[in-house]
Short mmCIF file of C-alpha atoms in Angstrom, two decimals:
data_model
loop_
_atom_site.label_atom_id
_atom_site.label_comp_id
_atom_site.label_asym_id
_atom_site.label_seq_id
_atom_site.Cartn_x
_atom_site.Cartn_y
_atom_site.Cartn_z
CA UNK A 163 -0.10 0.08 0.02
CA UNK A 164 1.40 3.53 -1.09
CA UNK A 165 2.37 5.94 1.58
CA UNK A 166 -0.15 8.57 2.04
CA UNK A 167 1.22 11.91 0.75
CA UNK A 168 -1.01 14.04 2.93
CA UNK A 169 -1.12 11.64 5.91
CA UNK A 170 -2.54 13.85 8.77
CA UNK A 171 -0.35 14.39 11.47
CA UNK A 172 -0.56 12.92 14.72
CA UNK A 173 0.86 15.90 16.90
CA UNK A 174 -0.43 19.57 17.23
CA UNK A 175 2.15 21.97 15.61
CA UNK A 176 3.62 24.34 17.96
CA UNK A 177 2.17 27.79 18.39
CA UNK A 178 5.14 29.59 17.01
CA UNK A 179 4.93 33.58 15.93
CA UNK A 180 5.91 34.67 12.60
CA UNK A 181 9.29 36.51 14.04
CA UNK A 182 9.95 33.65 15.99
CA UNK A 183 10.02 30.83 13.52
CA UNK A 184 12.14 32.99 10.90
CA UNK A 185 14.74 33.55 13.60
CA UNK A 186 14.22 29.73 14.25
CA UNK A 187 15.04 29.33 10.62
CA UNK A 188 18.33 31.57 10.78
CA UNK A 189 19.77 29.62 13.84
CA UNK A 190 19.17 25.88 12.48
CA UNK A 191 20.47 27.08 9.23
CA UNK A 192 23.57 28.38 10.77
CA UNK A 193 23.97 24.74 12.15
CA UNK A 194 23.61 22.97 8.90
CA UNK A 195 25.83 25.46 7.25
CA UNK A 196 28.68 24.73 9.91
CA UNK A 197 28.31 20.95 9.08
CA UNK A 198 28.32 21.61 5.21
CA UNK A 199 31.67 23.77 5.48
CA UNK A 200 33.07 21.07 7.59
CA UNK A 201 32.70 18.75 4.80
CA UNK A 202 35.48 20.36 2.37
CA UNK A 203 36.93 22.75 5.23
CA UNK A 204 40.01 20.45 5.65
CA UNK A 205 40.88 19.79 2.06
CA UNK A 206 43.64 22.44 2.28
CA UNK A 207 45.01 21.62 5.47
CA UNK A 208 46.20 18.16 4.42
CA UNK A 209 49.70 19.30 3.43
CA UNK A 210 50.06 21.11 6.92
CA UNK A 211 48.82 18.01 8.84
CA UNK A 212 51.53 15.83 7.13
CA UNK A 213 54.46 18.07 8.38
CA UNK A 214 52.73 18.74 11.72
CA UNK A 215 51.30 15.55 12.73
CA UNK A 216 53.74 13.14 10.90
CA UNK A 217 50.87 11.22 9.45
CA UNK A 218 50.85 8.10 7.34
CA UNK A 219 49.10 7.88 3.88
CA UNK A 220 46.35 5.73 5.50
CA UNK A 221 45.72 7.91 8.47
CA UNK A 222 45.35 10.79 6.07
CA UNK A 223 42.61 9.19 4.35
CA UNK A 224 41.14 8.22 7.54
CA UNK A 225 41.26 11.99 8.66
CA UNK A 226 39.31 12.93 5.74
CA UNK A 227 37.03 10.32 5.10
CA UNK A 228 35.96 9.37 8.47
CA UNK A 229 33.51 12.53 9.16
CA UNK A 230 31.71 11.37 6.03
CA UNK A 231 31.56 7.81 7.28
CA UNK A 232 30.04 8.74 10.56
CA UNK A 233 27.81 11.07 9.28
CA UNK A 234 26.23 8.98 6.55
CA UNK A 235 25.85 6.28 8.66
CA UNK A 236 23.82 7.21 11.64
CA UNK A 237 21.80 9.81 9.72
CA UNK A 238 18.88 7.33 9.48
CA UNK A 239 19.15 6.46 13.32
CA UNK A 240 19.48 10.19 14.51
CA UNK A 241 16.54 11.14 12.32
CA UNK A 242 14.28 8.62 13.97
CA UNK A 243 15.61 9.08 17.26
CA UNK A 244 14.66 12.80 16.90
CA UNK A 245 10.96 12.01 16.08
CA UNK A 246 11.26 9.96 19.43
CA UNK A 247 12.84 11.91 22.00
CA UNK A 248 12.51 15.41 20.75
CA UNK A 249 13.73 17.49 17.84
CA UNK A 250 14.97 20.43 19.58
CA UNK A 251 16.75 18.30 22.34
CA UNK A 252 18.69 16.20 19.95
CA UNK A 253 19.66 19.29 17.86
CA UNK A 254 21.00 21.01 21.25
CA UNK A 255 23.05 17.72 22.24
CA UNK A 256 24.40 17.67 18.55
CA UNK A 257 25.62 21.20 18.40
CA UNK A 258 27.44 20.98 21.88
CA UNK A 259 28.89 17.91 20.90
CA UNK A 260 30.02 19.09 17.27
CA UNK A 261 31.36 22.29 19.16
CA UNK A 262 33.46 20.19 21.60
CA UNK A 263 34.60 17.76 18.90
CA UNK A 264 35.99 20.39 16.80
CA UNK A 265 38.08 21.88 19.85
CA UNK A 266 39.60 18.63 20.22
CA UNK A 267 40.11 18.39 16.50
CA UNK A 268 41.55 21.90 16.40
CA UNK A 269 44.10 21.01 19.19
CA UNK A 270 44.81 17.50 18.24
CA UNK A 271 48.38 16.33 18.79
CA UNK A 272 48.50 13.33 17.03
CA UNK A 273 46.53 11.98 14.25
CA UNK A 274 44.84 9.30 16.15
CA UNK A 275 43.40 11.98 18.32
CA UNK A 276 42.40 13.69 15.19
CA UNK A 277 40.90 10.95 13.67
CA UNK A 278 38.61 10.33 16.90
CA UNK A 279 37.77 13.86 16.71
CA UNK A 280 36.58 13.81 13.27
CA UNK A 281 34.41 10.66 13.61
CA UNK A 282 32.85 12.49 16.79
CA UNK A 283 31.81 15.43 14.38
CA UNK A 284 30.55 13.05 12.14
CA UNK A 285 28.24 11.27 14.93
CA UNK A 286 27.23 14.85 16.10
CA UNK A 287 26.49 15.86 12.83
CA UNK A 288 24.36 13.23 12.06
CA UNK A 289 21.92 14.38 14.97
CA UNK A 290 21.95 18.01 13.56
CA UNK A 291 21.38 17.50 9.64
CA UNK A 292 17.97 15.54 9.74
CA UNK A 293 17.00 17.52 12.99
CA UNK A 294 17.30 20.88 11.34
CA UNK A 295 14.85 19.99 8.21
CA UNK A 296 12.23 18.35 10.43
CA UNK A 297 12.08 21.22 12.70
CA UNK A 298 11.55 23.32 9.34
CA UNK A 299 8.36 20.92 8.81
CA UNK A 300 7.21 21.22 12.06
CA UNK A 301 7.06 25.00 12.54
CA UNK A 302 6.23 26.13 9.25
CA UNK A 303 2.93 24.97 8.96
CA UNK A 304 2.15 27.46 6.06
CA UNK A 305 3.12 25.44 2.89
CA UNK A 306 4.25 28.50 0.84
CA UNK A 307 6.62 29.59 4.09
CA UNK A 308 7.82 26.07 4.44
CA UNK A 309 8.74 25.93 0.74
CA UNK A 310 10.83 29.17 1.19
CA UNK A 311 12.21 28.31 4.24
CA UNK A 312 13.41 24.78 2.48
CA UNK A 313 14.76 27.08 -0.31
CA UNK A 314 17.03 29.08 2.25
CA UNK A 315 18.14 25.85 4.03
CA UNK A 316 19.07 24.09 0.54
CA UNK A 317 20.97 26.94 -0.86
CA UNK A 318 22.86 27.49 2.61
CA UNK A 319 23.97 23.77 2.35
CA UNK A 320 24.86 23.84 -1.34
CA UNK A 321 26.98 26.93 -0.79
CA UNK A 322 28.77 25.66 2.30
CA UNK A 323 30.26 22.86 0.49
CA UNK A 324 32.17 25.52 -1.58
CA UNK A 325 32.69 28.20 1.11
CA UNK A 326 35.05 25.60 3.18
CA UNK A 327 38.24 26.27 0.89
CA UNK A 328 37.38 29.82 0.75
CA UNK A 329 37.31 30.37 4.72
CA UNK A 330 40.22 27.97 4.88
CA UNK A 331 42.70 29.39 2.62
CA UNK A 332 43.48 33.11 4.54
CA UNK A 333 43.21 30.77 7.93
CA UNK A 334 45.94 28.61 6.80
CA UNK A 335 47.93 31.50 5.50
CA UNK A 336 48.07 33.12 9.20
CA UNK A 337 47.54 30.45 11.63
CA UNK A 338 48.13 26.64 12.02
CA UNK A 339 46.30 23.89 10.58
CA UNK A 340 43.68 23.36 13.35
CA UNK A 341 42.62 27.04 13.32
CA UNK A 342 39.79 25.86 10.51
CA UNK A 343 37.79 24.16 13.18
CA UNK A 344 37.78 26.90 15.69
CA UNK A 345 34.95 28.86 14.00
CA UNK A 346 32.98 25.76 14.98
CA UNK A 347 32.57 26.27 18.71
CA UNK A 348 31.33 29.78 18.57
CA UNK A 349 28.91 29.44 15.70
CA UNK A 350 27.52 26.12 17.72
CA UNK A 351 27.51 27.94 21.16
CA UNK A 352 25.77 30.80 19.58
CA UNK A 353 22.93 28.57 18.03
CA UNK A 354 22.37 26.64 21.30
CA UNK A 355 21.68 30.08 23.31
CA UNK A 356 19.23 31.44 20.29
CA UNK A 357 17.52 27.95 19.86
CA UNK A 358 17.03 27.57 23.61
CA UNK A 359 14.74 30.54 23.39
CA UNK A 360 13.08 30.35 19.84
CA UNK A 361 13.04 26.93 18.70
CA UNK A 362 10.05 24.88 20.01
CA UNK A 363 10.11 21.16 20.84
CA UNK A 364 8.21 18.45 18.80
CA UNK A 365 8.20 14.85 18.62
CA UNK A 366 6.13 11.86 17.69
CA UNK A 367 3.98 11.22 20.98
CA UNK A 368 3.18 7.79 19.93
CA UNK A 369 6.73 6.54 18.92
CA UNK A 370 8.06 3.42 20.31
CA UNK A 371 11.51 2.63 21.10
CA UNK A 372 14.21 2.38 18.72
CA UNK A 373 14.72 -1.10 17.16
CA UNK A 374 18.25 -2.26 18.34
CA UNK A 375 18.23 -4.50 15.59
CA UNK A 376 17.70 -1.96 12.73
CA UNK A 377 20.35 0.72 13.96
CA UNK A 378 23.42 -1.43 13.22
CA UNK A 379 22.04 -2.83 10.09
CA UNK A 380 21.55 0.39 8.75
CA UNK A 381 24.92 2.07 9.95
CA UNK A 382 26.79 -0.75 8.58
CA UNK A 383 24.79 -0.95 5.53
CA UNK A 384 25.38 2.96 4.60
CA UNK A 385 28.98 2.80 5.84
CA UNK A 386 29.87 -0.24 3.70
CA UNK A 387 28.59 1.44 0.61
CA UNK A 388 30.00 4.77 1.13
CA UNK A 389 33.35 3.16 2.01
CA UNK A 390 33.41 1.02 -1.03
CA UNK A 391 32.22 3.97 -3.57
CA UNK A 392 34.93 6.14 -1.99
CA UNK A 393 37.86 3.45 -1.72
CA UNK A 394 36.98 2.18 -5.55
CA UNK A 395 38.21 5.72 -6.61
CA UNK A 396 41.62 5.34 -5.16
CA UNK A 397 42.62 1.44 -5.53
CA UNK A 398 39.91 0.29 -8.07
CA UNK A 399 36.94 -2.01 -7.13
CA UNK A 400 38.56 -5.14 -7.84
CA UNK A 401 40.44 -4.94 -4.33
CA UNK A 402 39.33 -7.75 -1.69
CA UNK A 403 38.38 -5.17 0.77
CA UNK A 404 36.12 -3.09 -1.31
CA UNK A 405 34.41 -6.20 -2.63
CA UNK A 406 33.92 -7.31 0.79
CA UNK A 407 32.73 -3.84 1.83
CA UNK A 408 30.09 -3.95 -1.11
CA UNK A 409 28.74 -7.23 -0.14
CA UNK A 410 28.47 -6.37 3.78
CA UNK A 411 26.67 -3.19 2.92
CA UNK A 412 24.03 -4.59 0.67
CA UNK A 413 23.61 -7.51 2.67
CA UNK A 414 23.03 -5.32 5.80
CA UNK A 415 20.77 -3.00 3.60
CA UNK A 416 18.80 -5.75 2.47
CA UNK A 417 17.93 -7.17 5.86
CA UNK A 418 17.55 -3.65 7.12
CA UNK A 419 14.78 -3.09 4.45
CA UNK A 420 13.33 -6.77 5.24
CA UNK A 421 13.09 -5.96 9.07
CA UNK A 422 11.44 -2.59 8.35
CA UNK A 423 8.55 -4.07 6.74
CA UNK A 424 7.65 -6.26 9.84
CA UNK A 425 7.97 -3.84 12.43
CA UNK A 426 4.77 -2.09 13.84
CA UNK A 427 7.19 1.22 14.34
CA UNK A 428 9.91 0.90 12.04
CA UNK A 429 13.20 3.03 11.90
CA UNK A 430 12.28 4.29 8.37
CA UNK A 431 8.68 3.50 6.66
CA UNK A 432 10.33 1.95 3.66
CA UNK A 433 6.47 1.73 1.89
CA UNK A 434 7.11 5.45 1.26
CA UNK A 435 9.15 4.47 -1.76
CA UNK A 436 6.03 2.99 -2.97
CA UNK A 437 4.77 6.43 -3.36
CA UNK A 438 6.08 7.62 -6.84
CA UNK A 439 6.12 11.24 -5.67
CA UNK A 440 8.68 10.50 -2.92
CA UNK A 441 10.69 7.93 -4.85
CA UNK A 442 10.75 10.20 -7.79
CA UNK A 443 11.77 13.34 -5.45
CA UNK A 444 14.49 10.97 -4.20
CA UNK A 445 15.69 9.76 -7.27
CA UNK A 446 16.16 13.31 -8.79
CA UNK A 447 17.84 14.66 -5.60
CA UNK A 448 20.43 11.82 -5.83
CA UNK A 449 20.94 12.17 -9.49
CA UNK A 450 21.62 15.94 -9.22
CA UNK A 451 23.65 15.95 -6.00
CA UNK A 452 25.57 12.86 -8.15
CA UNK A 453 26.68 15.60 -10.77
CA UNK A 454 27.14 18.62 -8.75
CA UNK A 455 29.50 17.32 -6.10
CA UNK A 456 31.25 15.14 -8.27
CA UNK A 457 32.16 17.86 -10.99
CA UNK A 458 33.03 20.29 -8.05
CA UNK A 459 35.57 18.26 -6.96
CA UNK A 460 37.05 17.85 -10.53
CA UNK A 461 36.91 21.42 -11.25
CA UNK A 462 38.96 21.82 -7.87
CA UNK A 463 41.84 20.25 -9.20
CA UNK A 464 41.45 21.88 -12.88
CA UNK A 465 42.13 25.03 -11.16
CA UNK A 466 44.46 24.08 -8.51
CA UNK A 467 46.54 21.53 -10.65
CA UNK A 468 45.86 22.34 -14.16
CA UNK A 469 45.95 26.34 -13.79
CA UNK A 470 48.16 26.22 -10.86
CA UNK A 471 45.88 28.41 -8.94
CA UNK A 472 46.21 28.85 -5.14
CA UNK A 473 43.85 27.15 -2.69
CA UNK A 474 42.13 30.45 -1.97
CA UNK A 475 41.90 31.56 -5.56
CA UNK A 476 39.87 28.39 -6.58
CA UNK A 477 37.52 28.86 -3.58
CA UNK A 478 37.01 32.54 -4.59
CA UNK A 479 36.35 31.06 -8.18
CA UNK A 480 33.30 29.44 -6.60
CA UNK A 481 31.92 32.42 -4.90
CA UNK A 482 29.56 33.46 -7.70
CA UNK A 483 27.58 30.40 -7.84
CA UNK A 484 27.55 29.92 -4.20
CA UNK A 485 25.93 33.41 -3.83
CA UNK A 486 23.75 32.79 -6.85
CA UNK A 487 22.39 29.32 -5.05
CA UNK A 488 21.81 31.22 -1.61
CA UNK A 489 19.70 33.96 -3.03
CA UNK A 490 17.95 31.65 -5.76
CA UNK A 491 16.40 29.15 -3.16
CA UNK A 492 13.39 31.38 -1.98
CA UNK A 493 12.81 32.59 -5.82
CA UNK A 494 12.13 28.82 -6.23
CA UNK A 495 8.99 28.80 -4.07
CA UNK A 496 7.42 31.75 -5.90
CA UNK A 497 8.01 29.64 -9.25
CA UNK A 498 5.96 26.68 -7.96
CA UNK A 499 2.44 28.33 -8.74
CA UNK A 500 3.14 29.40 -12.20
CA UNK A 501 5.40 26.07 -13.45
CA UNK A 502 4.32 23.38 -11.14
CA UNK A 503 7.17 21.29 -9.01
CA UNK A 504 7.51 18.53 -11.76
CA UNK A 505 8.46 21.03 -14.55
CA UNK A 506 11.05 22.74 -12.08
CA UNK A 507 12.71 19.33 -10.92
CA UNK A 508 12.74 18.51 -14.53
CA UNK A 509 14.21 21.79 -15.59
CA UNK A 510 16.60 21.98 -12.71
CA UNK A 511 18.30 18.85 -13.72
CA UNK A 512 17.95 19.69 -17.40
CA UNK A 513 20.17 22.64 -16.55
CA UNK A 514 22.67 21.03 -14.32
CA UNK A 515 22.97 18.57 -17.71
CA UNK A 516 23.27 21.54 -20.17
CA UNK A 517 25.99 22.68 -17.48
CA UNK A 518 27.88 19.45 -18.05
CA UNK A 519 27.58 19.42 -21.55
CA UNK A 520 29.43 22.91 -21.40
CA UNK A 521 32.16 21.60 -19.20
CA UNK A 522 32.52 18.73 -21.89
CA UNK A 523 34.32 21.50 -24.18
CA UNK A 524 36.70 22.94 -21.73
CA UNK A 525 40.02 22.38 -22.55
CA UNK A 526 43.46 22.59 -20.72
CA UNK A 527 43.85 26.36 -21.41
CA UNK A 528 40.33 27.61 -21.15
CA UNK A 529 39.79 30.74 -19.20
CA UNK A 530 37.66 31.29 -16.25
CA UNK A 531 34.72 32.54 -17.96
CA UNK A 532 34.61 29.37 -20.00
CA UNK A 533 33.99 27.73 -16.56
CA UNK A 534 31.97 30.44 -14.69
CA UNK A 535 29.01 30.65 -17.28
CA UNK A 536 28.34 26.66 -16.66
CA UNK A 537 28.91 26.70 -12.98
CA UNK A 538 25.98 29.90 -12.68
CA UNK A 539 23.63 27.68 -14.96
CA UNK A 540 24.40 24.54 -12.79
CA UNK A 541 23.86 26.81 -9.55
CA UNK A 542 20.54 27.63 -10.70
CA UNK A 543 19.63 23.97 -11.56
CA UNK A 544 20.78 22.58 -8.43
CA UNK A 545 18.95 25.01 -6.36
CA UNK A 546 15.97 24.42 -8.05
CA UNK A 547 16.26 20.72 -7.86
CA UNK A 548 17.24 20.39 -4.40
CA UNK A 549 14.90 23.12 -3.10
CA UNK A 550 11.70 21.27 -4.52
CA UNK A 551 12.81 17.90 -3.99
CA UNK A 552 13.31 18.48 -0.33
CA UNK A 553 10.16 20.10 0.21
CA UNK A 554 8.37 17.05 -1.77
CA UNK A 555 10.19 14.46 0.57
CA UNK A 556 9.51 16.34 3.80
CA UNK A 557 5.65 16.61 3.01
CA UNK A 558 5.63 12.94 1.79
CA UNK A 559 5.79 11.47 5.20
CA UNK A 560 3.51 11.80 8.09
CA UNK A 561 4.39 15.12 10.06
CA UNK A 562 5.12 13.04 13.22
CA UNK A 563 8.00 11.35 11.53
CA UNK A 564 9.24 14.13 9.51
CA UNK A 565 12.57 13.17 11.18
CA UNK A 566 13.16 9.91 9.59
CA UNK A 567 11.65 11.47 6.23
CA UNK A 568 14.62 14.33 6.75
CA UNK A 569 17.03 11.24 7.11
CA UNK A 570 16.34 9.51 4.05
CA UNK A 571 16.69 12.73 1.96
CA UNK A 572 20.08 13.51 3.77
CA UNK A 573 21.39 10.13 3.48
CA UNK A 574 20.54 10.04 -0.28
CA UNK A 575 22.16 13.40 -0.54
CA UNK A 576 25.61 11.83 1.20
CA UNK A 577 25.30 8.64 -1.36
CA UNK A 578 24.76 10.77 -4.45
CA UNK A 579 27.78 12.69 -3.63
CA UNK A 580 29.93 9.82 -3.10
CA UNK A 581 28.97 8.11 -6.05
CA UNK A 582 29.19 11.11 -8.16
CA UNK A 583 32.76 11.54 -6.61
CA UNK A 584 33.69 7.92 -7.15
CA UNK A 585 32.15 7.62 -11.02
CA UNK A 586 33.32 11.03 -12.35
CA UNK A 587 36.60 10.30 -10.73
CA UNK A 588 37.09 7.04 -12.12
CA UNK A 589 36.04 7.95 -15.87
CA UNK A 590 38.48 10.89 -15.48
CA UNK A 591 41.34 8.51 -14.60
CA UNK A 592 40.85 5.93 -17.07
CA UNK A 593 40.85 8.67 -19.82
CA UNK A 594 43.97 10.22 -18.51
CA UNK A 595 45.78 6.70 -18.14
CA UNK A 596 44.77 6.13 -21.88
CA UNK A 597 45.19 9.51 -23.15
CA UNK A 598 48.36 10.81 -21.59
CA UNK A 599 51.42 10.46 -23.67
CA UNK A 600 54.92 10.58 -21.67
CA UNK A 601 57.41 13.11 -23.53
CA UNK A 602 60.91 11.79 -24.44
CA UNK A 603 63.31 12.44 -22.07
CA UNK A 604 61.47 11.21 -18.93
CA UNK A 605 63.35 8.25 -17.47
CA UNK A 606 61.77 4.93 -17.45
CA UNK A 607 60.51 3.52 -13.82
CA UNK A 608 59.22 6.06 -11.03
CA UNK A 609 59.30 9.08 -12.98
CA UNK A 610 57.19 7.69 -15.95
CA UNK A 611 54.66 5.84 -13.37
CA UNK A 612 54.00 9.17 -11.52
CA UNK A 613 53.55 10.96 -15.26
CA UNK A 614 50.91 8.35 -15.89
CA UNK A 615 49.14 7.98 -12.55
CA UNK A 616 47.48 11.35 -11.99
CA UNK A 617 47.70 15.09 -12.75
CA UNK A 618 49.21 15.79 -9.36
CA UNK A 619 51.69 12.91 -9.86
CA UNK A 620 52.58 14.34 -13.12
CA UNK A 621 53.21 17.93 -11.73
CA UNK A 622 55.21 16.48 -9.13
CA UNK A 623 57.43 14.69 -11.48
CA UNK A 624 57.84 17.68 -14.02
CA UNK A 625 59.48 19.77 -11.05
CA UNK A 626 62.27 17.07 -10.79
CA UNK A 627 62.83 17.07 -14.63
CA UNK A 628 64.65 19.65 -16.70
CA UNK A 629 62.74 22.53 -17.51
CA UNK A 630 62.08 21.81 -21.03
CA UNK A 631 61.10 17.97 -20.61
CA UNK A 632 59.24 19.30 -17.57
CA UNK A 633 57.22 21.89 -19.58
CA UNK A 634 56.36 18.95 -21.72
CA UNK A 635 55.11 16.59 -19.36
CA UNK A 636 52.78 19.53 -17.60
CA UNK A 637 51.10 20.21 -21.20
CA UNK A 638 50.71 16.50 -21.61
CA UNK A 639 49.10 16.03 -18.59
CA UNK A 640 46.94 18.93 -18.49
CA UNK A 641 45.76 17.91 -21.87
CA UNK A 642 45.01 14.49 -20.70
CA UNK A 643 43.15 15.77 -17.70
CA UNK A 644 40.90 18.08 -19.78
CA UNK A 645 39.90 15.27 -22.04
CA UNK A 646 39.26 13.19 -18.87
CA UNK A 647 37.10 16.01 -17.46
CA UNK A 648 35.38 16.15 -20.98
CA UNK A 649 34.15 12.76 -21.20
CA UNK A 650 32.98 12.52 -17.46
CA UNK A 651 30.77 15.60 -17.93
CA UNK A 652 29.38 14.50 -21.21
CA UNK A 653 28.53 10.99 -19.85
CA UNK A 654 26.83 12.65 -16.91
CA UNK A 655 25.13 15.21 -19.09
CA UNK A 656 23.34 12.31 -21.17
CA UNK A 657 22.58 10.62 -17.97
CA UNK A 658 20.85 13.93 -16.62
CA UNK A 659 18.87 14.53 -19.56
CA UNK A 660 17.41 10.84 -19.39
CA UNK A 661 16.63 11.76 -15.68
CA UNK A 662 14.96 14.87 -16.28
CA UNK A 663 12.26 13.19 -18.49
CA UNK A 664 11.94 10.67 -15.90
CA UNK A 665 11.29 13.12 -13.35
CA UNK A 666 8.71 15.21 -15.14
CA UNK A 667 6.85 11.75 -15.90
CA UNK A 668 7.29 10.36 -12.40
CA UNK A 669 6.50 13.52 -10.77
CA UNK A 670 3.31 14.59 -12.80
CA UNK A 671 0.40 15.55 -10.81
CA UNK A 672 2.45 16.39 -7.53
CA UNK A 673 0.38 19.17 -5.78
CA UNK A 674 1.53 22.59 -6.61
CA UNK A 675 1.17 23.15 -3.20
CA UNK A 676 0.69 21.10 0.09
CA UNK A 677 -2.36 21.65 2.16
CA UNK A 678 -1.69 23.07 5.39
CA UNK A 679 -1.61 21.01 8.47
CA UNK A 680 -5.37 20.64 9.68
CA UNK A 681 -4.69 21.54 13.21
CA UNK A 682 -2.83 25.00 11.59
#
């Protein structure tokens, strides 16, 4: 039986005045923005970490990845927990824990301590992300206001991914690597102090206890899949540990879904996926993030390695689309009555696809304008897609289970981003290895292997060769990298065009305006 899109809420919405709920929105968006920033803020600090903490290559990988693993693995559990114990309570706990873990990370004196701190950040982040969206669902009872609020939330999270390097650049220029974490405790402290007074408590009054079997099944399943996706980019999918992670992850998720269908109060209601509006919105959201995050990381390499830009300049190059995304989110809400949700989502994915086609013609020497135009188109398409899909997802579940629905949205976002990074990175690497031509004069052995390995490896090898040979290596590597970027984005563009058609068909008939809550 399909889940009821307009299932009535089982709890009375909190009485929240207009000024109070918009202040509450600002507060919870700041918490979500900090989590988004922390996904990318550490990227620029890796070289400093290697020098200061004497980290091994495996430790660097864990420092970079453990935050995302812990975050993705616990989103479903924490979203459902918020429905049970109270969303405000879980938000406050998560913010305090995240701020404390950030202080621990900033002053970590060993790689092990930093890995532990990043893991705690991920666990705390999992309590905050779905809670912020479910609070929006509960305090904005007017559907138009709710869509606008979700647009602001979506735009800030999208912008935060690219804001990380922009904020980290000047801090690393003047201070030590741990300084990139010091903004978090201050922001989270402010969020807690204000949220205590403006964010109302809400929960599902009829919720049962968490199923102790479902919790590890969901965590192991998601972490196994995310780990396999990310590691396959570095070492190839044929590695035994990656095959084992896929097998364990898939089996755990199958058992998790099977168990949810047999529980009276499941961790998540998997029957929601029988609702074509919900399933279509989740698919569109995941596909859009697949392209958005995947190509963003490739462009970062294109600027920093291909054009030798500093991390700060690379981050600043992403500022125009960030600003556009933040301000365009609320505009999407005003377009829904005129265009309809299905057309906005389909058009949004189509625009992301157009930007991918434009990246397909970027070459090794293209200027910034050649990349800026598709970046702006991508920002409009992504903001349109993510705003409306998040709105559909959160309105497709009964209000008392909004935390669980929010967790599904954020988990799919994590999976989409990880999958985009893996697939686009794999395509680029395959084309790079195939197209790179090692110039004459490069000695056989380690130097040749480094040139063929990646753009970064080629750049390092070129610095150790005579100037004329090194210059040829750089040009050959930049050209091969551009070819890889072209192929990866053109394939993605074709997939997005198909997804745009599927989304319009699947989401046809979705209400342009969801009804107000009966109790409002």
